[in-house]
Amino acid sequence: MTVSPKPNRRTLLTALLALPALSGAETAAAAQNSNRLTGLFSNRNSAAILGQAYLQQRPEEADAQTLEALLLSPANLGVLDPQGISLDGAADQRRLKMALQELRRRDFDEGAVLQIGGCMLSVTELRLCALAALT
Amino acid sequence: MAFVDTRSLANGETIEADICIIGAGPAGIAIATAFEGDSTRIALLESGDIGYDEETQALAAGEVVGIPYPDLDVVRLRMLGGSTNHWGGNIRPMDALDFEVRDWIPNSGWPFGLEELRPYYKRAATFCGVPNEGFEIESQRSAVGADPWVFEDDAITTQVFQTVGGEARALGLYHEEALEQAANITTYLFANVVDIVTDALSNQVRELTVKTLNDKTLKARAKYYVLAAGGIENPRILLLANKTRPAGLGNENDLVGRYFMEHLTSPDFALLFPSDPQLDFRFYKDFEADWGETWGMLTFSEETQRQGGLVNARFQAATITNEFNKNIDNPGMQSLATLVRSGSSGRVPDELERHLANVIADIDDVAESGYYRFFHHPNYPLISIDLVVISEQIPNPESRVYLGEDKDRFGQNRCVLDWRLTDFDSDNLTRISDQIQRQFGRSGLGRVRIQLPEGGYARINPHPHYHHMGTTRMDNDPKRGVVDANCRLHEASNLYVAGSSVFPTVGNVNPTLTIIALAYRLADHLKGLDS
Ligand SMILES: Cc1cc2nc3c(=O)[nH]c(=O)nc-3n(C[C@H](O)[C@H](O)[C@H](O)COP(=O)(O)OP(=O)(O)OC[C@H]3O[C@@H](n4cnc5c(N)ncnc54)[C@H](O)[C@@H]3O)c2cc1C
């Protein structure tokens, strides 16, 4: 039986977006998990284009670390990773997607939204897009 | 008792009845037929004929200042059945919140609530030849075999509208036989009421002056009078009744003709990109029932309206398929074509829209469906749904109907329509657009693109619906209303007003079902007085 290392909170998002520049076991875990997670942005190009539009409005967030920190803020982690999602298998991917939907809902509730091309989008979804644009 | 051509009566003759009704549109006909089989003698005085008459129709002309509006002799009809001879036939009862005082809407609040009108709405539906159940979600669900969309916390809800169809569509013709056969109702055609005569010292209407186009002048006398000549003509006739009251009858507080309201639509307002191109749209499409059509509309819940300080607005959904390729051989595509039944424009989406559709499908979690993967390909059409907004206008005393200088064939001043919106109305559209975007987004159903006109909502050119409302508003306080809760003129003890001119606020639904419900309520009130 192969035991995959449980990713820490950073790898969670990193894996989701298949971010490079991780170290050692994290990179391995991320790479492995990213394969399972590619479904999130089935068209990375589309995400990157929206991400660029977002970063034009918020240039101060235009680096991956800042975006990661914002996406993995304690408030977000409470939703994303309440019991330490392992990303190991389809069930966890499903939970992660649901968690992202919860964040999207929270953003719309709290007015954490931005207009891109006349559309109102949630800041979390735009930050994910922005990360995709930067990687 | 039949139809009488008033032109054939003797000059100077007096029409006698218990109740004289001015105007045989749906309001006047509903009141008259409510007395069918009764001993009360009804005289229904109608300016026009059973069919269209050019010379009579010319009496409806007037001047338009303020916001551009179609000609006044185009937006209403003078004939039996009134403007329902060319109406859309779309009906639904107003919502409970529409009747309440809403502290975020100045001059809101009816003297009674929806419960008061509910039994009359039932009779009004029958008057229009549609079943009451047709307004219910369950009825539409089983008719179309589809569910309405579900929003988080039910912040947006679905309502069912019906379109009056078939024989009932022209309401005058639909009730012609009933009018003809009722022994106690006489309908006087070509009878133009040109004055409501009151004595200087009494608060009673003494008689009506009636003129015909072949230059005869008659009188009509009754115990009670009902003015049911339409939302623009009702105030005009009151303002013209100025022989003993120079400001016009019922106008001692300068309210007659003020607060003219329309329903507001901004063309090309909003476009929904559903997260799932397979989003089931059937509930919102026209369903052809035996009696007409039914379809779903979206509206903000009471809670959302209260929390957001919103006016009542509804959204009609019409599918648009962008980049639609009509020559696709693939049978799968043809079934898609059937599904979306492209209603429109073939507008080419900009690239951003396609990227947006890709991203929201991922986030809202539909991108994995086989259907999505198959159809949501760059070469396939991008589905979007046009959301047409129809909202209420804020009551505004500066928006009004008044008498102009021009005279009609009888030497009567024609009316001037000065329709005006305020910044509040523009702000409301901003709030509505914000809410609709927010609620679709938080529910994960899609994202809404708002297409602001150049210069923002302040520059909006609203598309009129030909709903003329508010000009003799109802309020128990004579300083705030022309008629009281029984639709009786504050200033005359035996004159009542029927029609949308009495609406203090207008909700988001078309007015005629409420006009008819109020007419039945007024008929009951008059019956109570007699007994
Ligand atoms: C194009 C169009 C589409 C519409 N679509 C819809 C819709 O889909 N749903 C909806 O609910 N509503 C719709 N309406 C509005 C609807 O037609 C009116 O709400 C309805 O007809 C009003 O009824 P009423 O009886 O109060 O007045 P009217 O229908 O205006 O009838 C008034 C009657 O009074 C008569 N009259 C006027 N002056 C005098 C006088 N001095 N003496 C004697 N008689 C007089 C007129 O000849 C007329 O017959 C539409 C209107 C138009 C023009």
XYZ file of C-alpha atoms and ligand atoms in Angstrom:
719
model
C 0.000 0.000 0.000
C 1.365 3.421 -0.865
C 0.963 6.011 1.809
C 0.968 9.535 0.456
C 2.184 12.174 2.862
C -0.628 14.331 4.245
C -0.130 17.815 2.801
C 0.012 20.835 4.999
C -2.338 23.724 4.484
C -0.140 25.404 1.967
C 0.123 22.344 -0.192
C -3.599 22.126 -0.219
C -3.968 25.199 -2.371
C -0.693 24.671 -4.106
C -1.773 21.265 -5.196
C -5.033 22.587 -6.301
C -3.326 24.910 -8.681
C -0.307 22.724 -9.330
C 2.002 25.472 -8.185
C 5.723 24.884 -8.703
C 8.476 25.840 -6.234
C 7.578 23.506 -3.467
C 10.133 21.480 -1.674
C 10.739 17.791 -1.178
C 7.814 15.756 0.010
C 5.469 18.704 -0.458
C 6.292 18.868 -4.152
C 5.670 15.191 -4.536
C 2.389 15.405 -2.691
C 1.372 18.464 -4.605
C 2.221 16.923 -7.928
C 0.310 13.790 -7.050
C -2.678 15.677 -5.775
C -2.645 18.179 -8.578
C -3.371 15.389 -10.994
C -6.539 14.664 -9.101
C -7.400 18.327 -8.926
C -6.925 19.440 -12.482
C -10.703 19.261 -12.835
C -11.071 22.487 -10.894
C -9.797 24.618 -13.696
C -10.521 22.471 -16.660
C -9.391 25.384 -18.760
C -6.423 27.011 -17.068
C -6.131 29.521 -19.844
C -9.596 30.874 -19.112
C -8.790 31.112 -15.409
C -5.533 32.899 -16.154
C -7.254 35.453 -18.358
C -9.799 36.303 -15.665
C -6.942 36.321 -13.170
C -5.103 38.909 -15.236
C -8.218 41.056 -15.348
C -8.396 40.806 -11.557
C -4.751 41.733 -11.075
C -5.213 44.808 -13.234
C -7.682 46.015 -10.637
C -5.606 44.845 -7.691
C -1.959 45.073 -8.763
C -0.863 44.956 -5.121
C -1.778 41.271 -5.061
C 0.257 40.400 -8.135
C 2.576 37.839 -6.639
C 1.912 34.253 -5.820
C 2.936 34.464 -2.179
C 0.620 37.346 -1.413
C -2.225 35.544 -3.090
C -1.484 32.322 -1.237
C -1.427 34.171 2.053
C -4.758 35.761 1.257
C -6.324 32.534 0.093
C -5.014 30.657 3.119
C -6.008 33.280 5.629
C -7.259 31.823 8.921
C -10.846 32.686 8.008
C -10.563 30.775 4.738
C -8.818 27.818 6.290
C -11.668 27.380 8.695
C -13.771 26.570 5.659
C -11.185 24.947 3.404
C -9.531 22.680 5.881
C -11.660 22.221 8.978
C -10.590 18.637 9.546
C -7.432 18.575 7.516
C -8.568 17.634 4.051
C -6.047 15.174 2.698
C -6.831 15.584 -0.979
C -6.373 11.904 -1.161
C -9.027 10.570 -3.436
C -12.181 11.669 -5.116
C -14.135 12.167 -1.896
C -11.703 14.822 -0.702
C -11.689 16.556 -4.023
C -15.419 16.780 -3.705
C -15.125 18.223 -0.192
C -12.606 20.758 -1.365
C -14.892 21.907 -4.154
C -17.719 22.238 -1.696
C -15.467 24.257 0.574
C -14.622 26.575 -2.322
C -18.300 26.971 -3.044
C -18.831 27.875 0.583
C -16.139 30.536 0.256
C -17.761 31.832 -2.888
C -21.085 32.041 -1.079
C -19.458 33.804 1.860
C -17.824 36.329 -0.471
C -21.126 37.158 -2.119
C -22.765 37.487 1.296
C -20.090 39.777 2.641
C -19.688 41.853 -0.491
C -16.179 40.515 -1.160
C -16.895 40.791 -4.860
C -15.506 42.580 -7.863
C -16.872 43.508 -11.261
C -14.982 42.057 -14.190
C -16.379 42.983 -17.578
C -19.783 43.768 -16.010
C -19.929 40.452 -14.107
C -19.847 40.238 -10.347
C -17.342 37.612 -9.235
C -16.216 36.469 -5.827
C -12.792 37.573 -4.658
C -11.837 34.013 -3.722
C -12.584 32.694 -7.183
C -10.735 35.621 -8.708
C -7.724 35.055 -6.476
C -7.621 31.440 -7.544
C -7.710 32.653 -11.130
C -4.966 35.144 -10.366
C -2.788 32.384 -8.944
C -3.344 30.423 -12.093
C -2.256 33.493 -14.067
C 0.958 33.806 -12.099
C 2.063 30.196 -12.353
C -80.832 45.124 -21.354
C -78.852 45.649 -24.464
C -76.592 48.054 -26.204
C -77.878 51.477 -27.092
C -76.332 53.769 -29.691
C -76.426 57.030 -27.790
C -76.298 58.978 -31.083
C -79.826 57.746 -31.789
C -81.260 59.165 -28.560
C -82.983 62.537 -28.476
C -80.955 65.642 -27.759
C -81.479 66.654 -24.129
C -82.676 63.197 -23.044
C -81.817 62.009 -19.546
C -80.459 58.539 -18.864
C -81.674 57.311 -15.490
C -80.088 54.500 -13.486
C -79.108 53.495 -9.976
C -75.436 53.412 -10.863
C -73.771 55.180 -13.774
C -70.394 53.807 -14.787
C -68.150 55.942 -16.992
C -66.118 53.703 -19.288
C -66.535 50.094 -20.405
C -62.984 48.839 -20.087
C -62.348 45.817 -17.871
C -62.940 47.910 -14.719
C -66.324 49.224 -15.855
C -67.454 45.894 -17.290
C -66.481 43.995 -14.122
C -68.502 46.348 -11.945
C -71.501 46.267 -14.287
C -71.552 42.486 -14.650
C -71.167 42.046 -10.880
C -74.761 43.336 -10.729
C -75.986 40.917 -13.385
C -79.404 39.522 -12.415
C -79.766 42.121 -9.671
C -82.521 44.713 -9.466
C -79.961 47.544 -9.507
C -80.203 49.445 -12.782
C -76.798 49.979 -14.323
C -75.972 52.482 -17.073
C -72.570 51.730 -18.586
C -71.499 54.794 -20.555
C -68.857 54.018 -23.131
C -67.225 56.581 -25.381
C -66.592 54.104 -28.188
C -68.327 51.401 -30.141
C -68.111 47.624 -29.823
C -65.479 47.815 -32.559
C -62.858 50.420 -33.363
C -64.051 53.869 -34.439
C -61.495 56.300 -35.805
C -63.273 59.492 -34.829
C -63.805 58.321 -31.251
C -60.231 57.133 -30.962
C -59.028 60.639 -31.893
C -60.500 61.825 -28.589
C -57.705 59.923 -26.819
C -54.962 62.150 -28.234
C -52.895 64.276 -25.882
C -49.495 65.814 -25.451
C -46.370 64.158 -24.098
C -43.693 66.142 -22.293
C -41.054 64.788 -19.914
C -39.767 61.290 -20.592
C -40.553 60.298 -24.186
C -43.705 58.222 -24.394
C -45.687 56.847 -27.342
C -48.642 58.951 -28.510
C -51.525 58.906 -26.056
C -54.029 57.819 -28.717
C -51.802 54.805 -29.391
C -51.318 53.630 -25.831
C -55.020 53.235 -25.024
C -58.173 52.372 -26.928
C -61.653 53.881 -26.822
C -64.032 51.009 -27.437
C -65.848 48.288 -25.519
C -63.162 46.495 -23.493
C -60.915 49.568 -23.569
C -57.201 48.982 -23.892
C -57.555 45.230 -23.454
C -58.369 45.174 -27.170
C -54.626 45.399 -27.741
C -53.092 44.350 -24.454
C -50.540 41.626 -23.791
C -52.954 39.741 -21.515
C -50.282 39.041 -18.885
C -51.721 38.819 -15.410
C -50.897 37.900 -11.836
C -52.004 39.115 -8.395
C -49.749 41.614 -6.654
C -47.541 40.446 -3.754
C -48.380 40.855 -0.054
C -45.457 43.240 0.493
C -46.729 45.551 -2.261
C -49.604 46.581 -0.006
C -47.507 47.324 3.062
C -45.932 50.546 4.204
C -42.270 50.063 3.314
C -40.218 52.628 5.158
C -37.623 52.640 2.365
C -40.228 53.678 -0.224
C -41.826 57.095 0.225
C -45.620 57.198 -0.055
C -45.897 53.409 0.061
C -48.720 51.516 1.722
C -52.266 50.668 0.683
C -55.149 51.132 3.150
C -55.596 47.326 3.155
C -53.556 44.214 2.573
C -53.481 41.390 0.075
C -55.858 39.301 2.190
C -58.605 41.824 1.544
C -58.209 41.392 -2.215
C -57.631 37.639 -2.313
C -61.279 36.578 -2.862
C -61.662 39.264 -5.501
C -58.527 38.113 -7.319
C -60.223 34.727 -7.671
C -63.230 36.300 -9.311
C -60.955 38.446 -11.451
C -59.180 35.349 -12.789
C -62.543 33.875 -13.742
C -63.478 37.174 -15.415
C -60.331 36.739 -17.527
C -61.120 33.104 -18.309
C -58.052 31.661 -16.563
C -57.978 29.166 -13.682
C -56.792 30.377 -10.310
C -54.562 27.357 -9.828
C -52.709 28.460 -12.946
C -50.788 30.949 -10.756
C -49.478 28.204 -8.513
C -45.993 26.738 -8.694
C -47.337 23.192 -8.456
C -49.591 23.718 -11.418
C -46.753 24.954 -13.608
C -44.455 22.220 -12.322
C -46.823 19.492 -13.360
C -47.681 21.225 -16.639
C -44.092 21.588 -17.818
C -42.572 18.667 -15.902
C -39.759 20.846 -14.586
C -38.787 22.605 -11.381
C -38.113 26.269 -10.757
C -34.540 27.275 -10.002
C -33.524 27.100 -6.356
C -31.647 30.008 -4.817
C -29.778 30.042 -1.501
C -32.167 30.964 1.328
C -34.897 31.408 -1.300
C -33.569 34.943 -1.724
C -35.000 34.898 -5.222
C -38.281 33.100 -5.745
C -40.309 32.086 -8.741
C -43.816 33.226 -9.531
C -46.150 32.035 -12.237
C -47.812 34.441 -14.640
C -50.636 33.667 -17.003
C -51.487 35.151 -20.353
C -55.154 35.537 -21.127
C -55.712 33.831 -24.444
C -58.321 32.579 -26.849
C -61.783 34.080 -26.705
C -61.147 35.892 -23.438
C -58.216 37.903 -24.795
C -60.387 40.849 -25.852
C -62.215 41.229 -22.557
C -64.956 43.461 -24.004
C -65.981 40.946 -26.631
C -65.681 38.127 -24.099
C -68.304 39.789 -21.902
C -70.392 41.297 -24.700
C -73.071 38.633 -24.481
C -73.360 38.926 -20.696
C -73.803 42.684 -21.048
C -76.338 42.232 -23.804
C -78.431 39.722 -21.901
C -78.425 41.235 -18.431
C -81.881 42.712 -17.927
C -80.609 45.389 -15.544
C -77.567 46.601 -17.512
C -77.722 49.034 -20.405
C -74.526 49.813 -22.255
C -74.626 53.176 -23.982
C -72.152 53.246 -26.857
C -70.798 56.493 -28.328
C -71.590 58.157 -24.978
C -68.812 60.592 -24.104
C -68.958 61.906 -20.571
C -67.697 65.487 -20.738
C -68.624 66.747 -17.288
C -69.332 65.519 -13.796
C -71.754 68.076 -12.443
C -71.695 68.939 -8.752
C -73.476 71.684 -6.864
C -71.241 74.352 -5.416
C -72.319 73.713 -1.870
C -72.950 70.012 -1.785
C -70.486 67.181 -1.952
C -72.799 65.194 -4.225
C -72.547 64.549 -7.923
C -75.838 65.698 -9.422
C -75.488 64.366 -12.961
C -73.164 63.678 -15.833
C -73.096 65.562 -19.112
C -72.849 63.229 -22.077
C -72.062 64.248 -25.652
C -72.122 62.358 -28.904
C -70.144 62.901 -32.059
C -73.358 63.839 -33.883
C -73.640 66.811 -31.563
C -76.239 65.683 -29.090
C -76.012 66.517 -25.416
C -77.667 64.305 -22.834
C -77.715 63.915 -19.085
C -77.147 60.824 -17.003
C -78.448 60.662 -13.458
C -77.934 58.017 -10.791
C -77.581 57.499 -7.093
C -73.940 56.501 -7.441
C -71.344 57.168 -10.089
C -68.211 55.234 -10.920
C -65.391 56.766 -12.948
C -63.674 53.925 -14.839
C -62.171 55.650 -17.857
C -58.540 54.505 -17.523
C -55.437 55.752 -15.690
C -54.962 58.888 -17.794
C -58.593 59.744 -18.530
C -59.769 59.386 -14.908
C -57.734 62.392 -13.717
C -58.491 64.305 -16.909
C -62.244 63.976 -16.392
C -61.918 65.057 -12.728
C -59.792 68.052 -13.694
C -62.321 69.000 -16.383
C -65.130 68.939 -13.789
C -64.118 72.454 -12.808
C -67.275 74.540 -13.186
C -67.958 74.812 -9.484
C -64.517 73.680 -8.321
C -61.910 75.569 -10.350
C -59.074 73.183 -9.443
C -61.170 70.235 -10.577
C -63.251 67.738 -8.688
C -61.435 65.922 -5.877
C -58.438 68.160 -6.294
C -58.578 70.414 -3.250
C -55.207 69.042 -2.158
C -53.658 69.233 -5.625
C -53.313 65.472 -5.946
C -55.419 64.647 -9.013
C -53.153 63.633 -11.891
C -50.040 63.469 -9.730
C -48.002 60.341 -8.939
C -48.291 58.948 -12.471
C -46.376 55.677 -12.473
C -45.323 53.140 -15.058
C -43.481 49.873 -14.797
C -39.833 50.317 -15.630
C -37.876 48.165 -17.999
C -34.372 48.852 -19.066
C -33.643 47.125 -22.357
C -30.575 44.838 -22.435
C -30.282 45.043 -18.693
C -28.753 41.767 -17.638
C -27.358 38.600 -19.129
C -27.027 35.404 -17.114
C -24.233 32.988 -17.904
C -25.470 29.807 -16.288
C -22.791 27.705 -14.659
C -24.436 24.755 -16.291
C -25.450 25.123 -19.927
C -27.957 22.404 -19.203
C -29.673 24.533 -16.562
C -33.294 23.540 -16.965
C -35.108 26.516 -18.353
C -38.507 24.992 -19.040
C -40.255 26.448 -15.986
C -39.603 29.932 -17.343
C -40.710 29.341 -20.886
C -44.229 29.841 -22.172
C -46.359 26.814 -21.601
C -49.345 26.665 -23.905
C -52.346 25.864 -21.777
C -55.885 25.446 -23.078
C -56.840 28.942 -21.958
C -53.655 30.828 -22.786
C -50.082 30.616 -21.609
C -48.256 30.270 -18.311
C -44.626 30.901 -17.464
C -42.336 31.490 -14.523
C -40.726 34.751 -13.493
C -38.047 35.469 -10.917
C -38.538 37.970 -8.142
C -36.791 38.946 -4.924
C -38.240 37.415 -1.772
C -39.865 39.687 0.801
C -36.837 39.187 3.005
C -34.413 40.215 0.249
C -36.510 43.279 -0.536
C -36.622 44.294 3.105
C -32.942 43.691 3.754
C -31.767 45.314 0.547
C -34.241 48.216 0.674
C -35.378 47.171 -2.785
C -38.363 48.089 -4.873
C -40.287 45.124 -6.186
C -38.834 43.884 -9.444
C -39.185 40.776 -11.521
C -37.045 39.172 -14.152
C -38.225 37.472 -17.269
C -35.800 34.973 -18.689
C -35.310 34.545 -22.435
C -32.619 32.305 -23.805
C -29.996 33.614 -26.091
C -27.482 31.311 -27.671
C -24.445 33.106 -28.808
C -22.514 32.176 -31.914
C -25.347 29.948 -32.850
C -24.501 27.838 -35.843
C -27.621 26.893 -37.701
C -25.911 24.489 -40.064
C -24.673 21.988 -37.575
C -25.338 18.403 -38.681
C -24.571 16.777 -35.389
C -27.872 15.473 -33.960
C -26.645 16.300 -30.459
C -26.353 19.911 -31.498
C -29.808 19.879 -32.911
C -31.199 18.711 -29.632
C -29.322 21.534 -27.998
C -30.891 23.835 -30.524
C -34.286 22.581 -29.515
C -33.438 22.977 -25.880
C -32.466 26.582 -26.098
C -34.812 27.619 -28.903
C -32.742 30.641 -29.624
C -34.881 33.712 -29.020
C -32.499 36.267 -30.209
C -29.965 38.278 -31.588
C -27.059 36.006 -32.386
C -24.917 38.429 -30.452
C -21.304 37.359 -30.636
C -19.862 36.979 -27.156
C -16.600 38.606 -26.376
C -13.797 36.320 -25.352
C -14.171 37.286 -21.735
C -17.641 35.782 -21.618
C -16.362 32.420 -22.782
C -13.523 32.431 -20.258
C -15.958 33.428 -17.581
C -18.245 30.552 -18.506
C -15.334 28.125 -18.258
C -14.252 29.371 -14.861
C -17.692 29.459 -13.231
C -18.478 25.978 -14.491
C -15.409 24.806 -12.580
C -16.088 26.740 -9.407
C -19.811 25.998 -9.366
C -18.951 22.394 -10.082
C -20.671 21.524 -13.295
C -17.595 21.307 -15.512
C -17.266 17.616 -14.966
C -20.633 16.714 -16.354
C -20.400 14.915 -19.667
C -22.905 17.300 -21.142
C -20.827 20.251 -20.127
C -17.632 18.776 -21.510
C -19.309 17.897 -24.758
C -21.035 21.163 -25.428
C -18.916 23.672 -23.645
C -16.265 23.576 -26.240
C -14.913 26.689 -27.935
C -16.663 25.699 -31.138
C -20.016 25.230 -29.519
C -22.437 27.960 -28.640
C -22.121 29.813 -25.403
C -25.506 29.885 -23.751
C -26.650 32.994 -22.025
C -30.039 33.979 -20.698
C -31.366 37.481 -21.115
C -32.944 38.687 -17.871
C -35.470 41.381 -18.644
C -36.132 43.508 -15.566
C -39.563 44.950 -14.823
C -39.631 47.078 -11.708
C -41.989 49.358 -9.875
C -41.572 53.100 -10.046
C -41.352 55.157 -6.866
C -44.451 57.352 -6.344
C -43.423 60.822 -7.457
C -45.772 63.844 -7.256
C -43.907 65.598 -10.078
C -44.747 62.783 -12.483
C -48.197 63.746 -13.630
C -51.128 64.187 -15.972
C -52.601 67.673 -16.298
C -54.802 69.682 -18.639
C -53.125 71.238 -21.670
C -54.145 74.109 -23.908
C -55.212 72.011 -26.915
C -58.893 71.166 -27.170
C -60.633 68.060 -28.456
C -63.698 67.796 -30.698
C -65.962 68.722 -27.734
C -63.905 71.775 -26.778
C -62.431 69.916 -23.792
C -58.790 70.467 -22.849
C -56.665 67.540 -23.894
C -54.330 66.100 -21.331
C -50.583 66.378 -21.005
C -48.503 63.476 -19.757
C -45.368 64.534 -17.936
C -43.823 61.223 -16.879
C -40.819 61.680 -14.636
C -38.406 59.474 -12.785
C -36.208 60.505 -9.900
C -32.645 59.681 -8.898
C -34.249 57.257 -6.507
C -35.475 55.193 -9.467
C -31.958 55.082 -10.925
C -30.550 54.143 -7.521
C -33.110 51.375 -7.333
C -31.968 49.918 -10.619
C -28.414 49.947 -9.302
C -29.544 48.133 -6.164
C -31.566 45.643 -8.161
C -28.650 44.881 -10.458
C -26.335 44.429 -7.500
C -28.776 42.002 -5.844
C -29.451 39.933 -8.925
C -25.716 39.517 -9.492
C -25.144 38.670 -5.850
C -27.941 36.116 -5.558
C -27.072 34.230 -8.730
C -23.416 34.183 -7.695
C -23.961 33.009 -4.147
C -26.351 30.304 -5.302
C -23.837 29.007 -7.817
C -26.365 29.134 -10.622
C -24.253 31.376 -12.773
C -23.000 34.923 -12.985
C -24.933 37.896 -14.229
C -23.447 40.468 -16.523
C -25.041 43.884 -16.161
C -25.016 46.074 -19.194
C -25.198 49.633 -18.026
C -26.297 52.194 -20.555
C -23.713 54.820 -21.314
C -23.856 57.353 -18.515
C -25.257 54.819 -16.031
C -28.821 54.369 -14.920
C -29.375 58.087 -14.642
C -29.363 58.108 -18.444
C -31.687 55.202 -18.798
C -34.436 55.437 -21.362
C -37.127 53.285 -19.847
C -39.299 51.215 -22.069
C -42.958 51.872 -21.197
C -45.458 49.085 -20.599
C -48.598 51.194 -21.226
C -49.620 50.788 -17.578
C -51.020 54.115 -16.399
C -51.180 54.157 -12.642
C -51.331 56.287 -9.506
C -53.092 59.431 -10.761
C -56.021 59.369 -8.298
C -54.253 57.574 -5.473
C -56.010 55.808 -2.646
C -55.405 56.898 0.937
C -57.739 57.367 3.858
C -56.151 60.747 4.509
C -57.563 63.332 2.039
C -54.236 65.173 2.181
C -52.511 62.108 0.779
C -55.105 60.559 -1.464
C -57.885 61.415 -3.887
C -60.030 58.416 -2.939
C -60.496 56.553 0.326
C -60.114 52.824 1.004
C -63.501 52.198 -0.645
C -62.307 54.065 -3.728
C -64.778 56.844 -2.993
C -63.704 60.370 -3.823
C -62.931 62.229 -0.582
C -64.643 65.230 -2.055
C -67.883 63.636 -3.291
C -70.074 61.274 -1.343
C -71.501 59.406 -4.344
C -68.560 59.248 -6.785
C -66.168 56.294 -6.906
C -63.079 55.648 -9.002
C -62.116 52.305 -10.537
C -58.891 51.418 -12.309
C -55.159 51.593 -11.779
C -55.344 55.327 -11.123
C -56.170 54.424 -7.504
C -52.986 52.359 -6.969
C -50.801 54.063 -4.319
C -47.865 51.837 -5.367
C -47.673 49.464 -8.279
C -45.602 46.378 -7.442
C -43.968 44.585 -10.311
C -46.973 42.888 -11.897
C -49.158 44.063 -14.755
C -52.113 45.984 -13.338
C -55.263 44.607 -14.924
C -55.976 41.641 -12.647
C -55.740 44.005 -9.673
C -57.952 46.549 -11.478
C -60.622 43.876 -11.918
C -60.260 42.607 -8.336
C -60.694 46.168 -7.040
C -63.694 46.595 -9.332
C -65.392 43.542 -7.807
C -64.581 44.818 -4.329
C -66.142 48.175 -5.216
C -69.239 46.417 -6.586
C -69.609 44.600 -3.253
C -69.259 47.884 -1.417
C -71.970 49.480 -3.572
C -74.254 46.499 -3.020
C -73.726 46.923 0.723
C -74.755 50.586 0.511
C -77.935 49.723 -1.320
C -79.003 47.068 1.101
C -50.227 47.636 -25.720
C -50.738 47.394 -24.326
C -50.401 46.205 -23.685
C -50.849 45.960 -22.386
N -50.542 44.777 -21.804
C -51.025 44.500 -20.569
C -50.774 43.237 -19.966
O -50.128 42.372 -20.548
N -51.279 43.028 -18.733
C -51.994 43.969 -18.056
O -52.401 43.716 -16.931
N -52.252 45.162 -18.620
C -51.797 45.449 -19.855
N -52.081 46.652 -20.439
C -52.857 47.629 -19.671
C -54.346 47.315 -19.720
O -54.815 47.391 -21.028
C -55.060 48.300 -18.813
O -54.566 48.140 -17.495
C -56.565 48.080 -18.764
O -57.128 48.104 -20.035
C -57.179 49.182 -17.909
O -58.538 48.935 -17.755
P -59.554 50.124 -17.398
O -60.920 49.551 -17.507
O -59.162 50.742 -16.141
O -59.303 51.230 -18.528
P -59.366 51.154 -20.110
O -59.059 49.811 -20.621
O -58.542 52.283 -20.593
O -60.886 51.426 -20.457
C -61.448 52.697 -20.249
C -62.711 52.825 -21.064
O -63.263 54.087 -20.776
C -63.729 54.670 -21.964
N -63.748 56.137 -21.790
C -62.677 56.957 -21.705
N -63.079 58.224 -21.551
C -64.424 58.205 -21.535
C -65.417 59.199 -21.419
N -65.090 60.482 -21.266
N -66.712 58.819 -21.474
C -67.079 57.528 -21.613
N -66.165 56.540 -21.745
C -64.857 56.886 -21.694
C -62.765 54.217 -23.010
O -63.324 54.263 -24.292
C -62.442 52.786 -22.559
O -63.291 51.860 -23.168
C -51.640 46.930 -21.716
C -51.987 48.118 -22.383
C -51.544 48.344 -23.673
C -51.924 49.605 -24.351
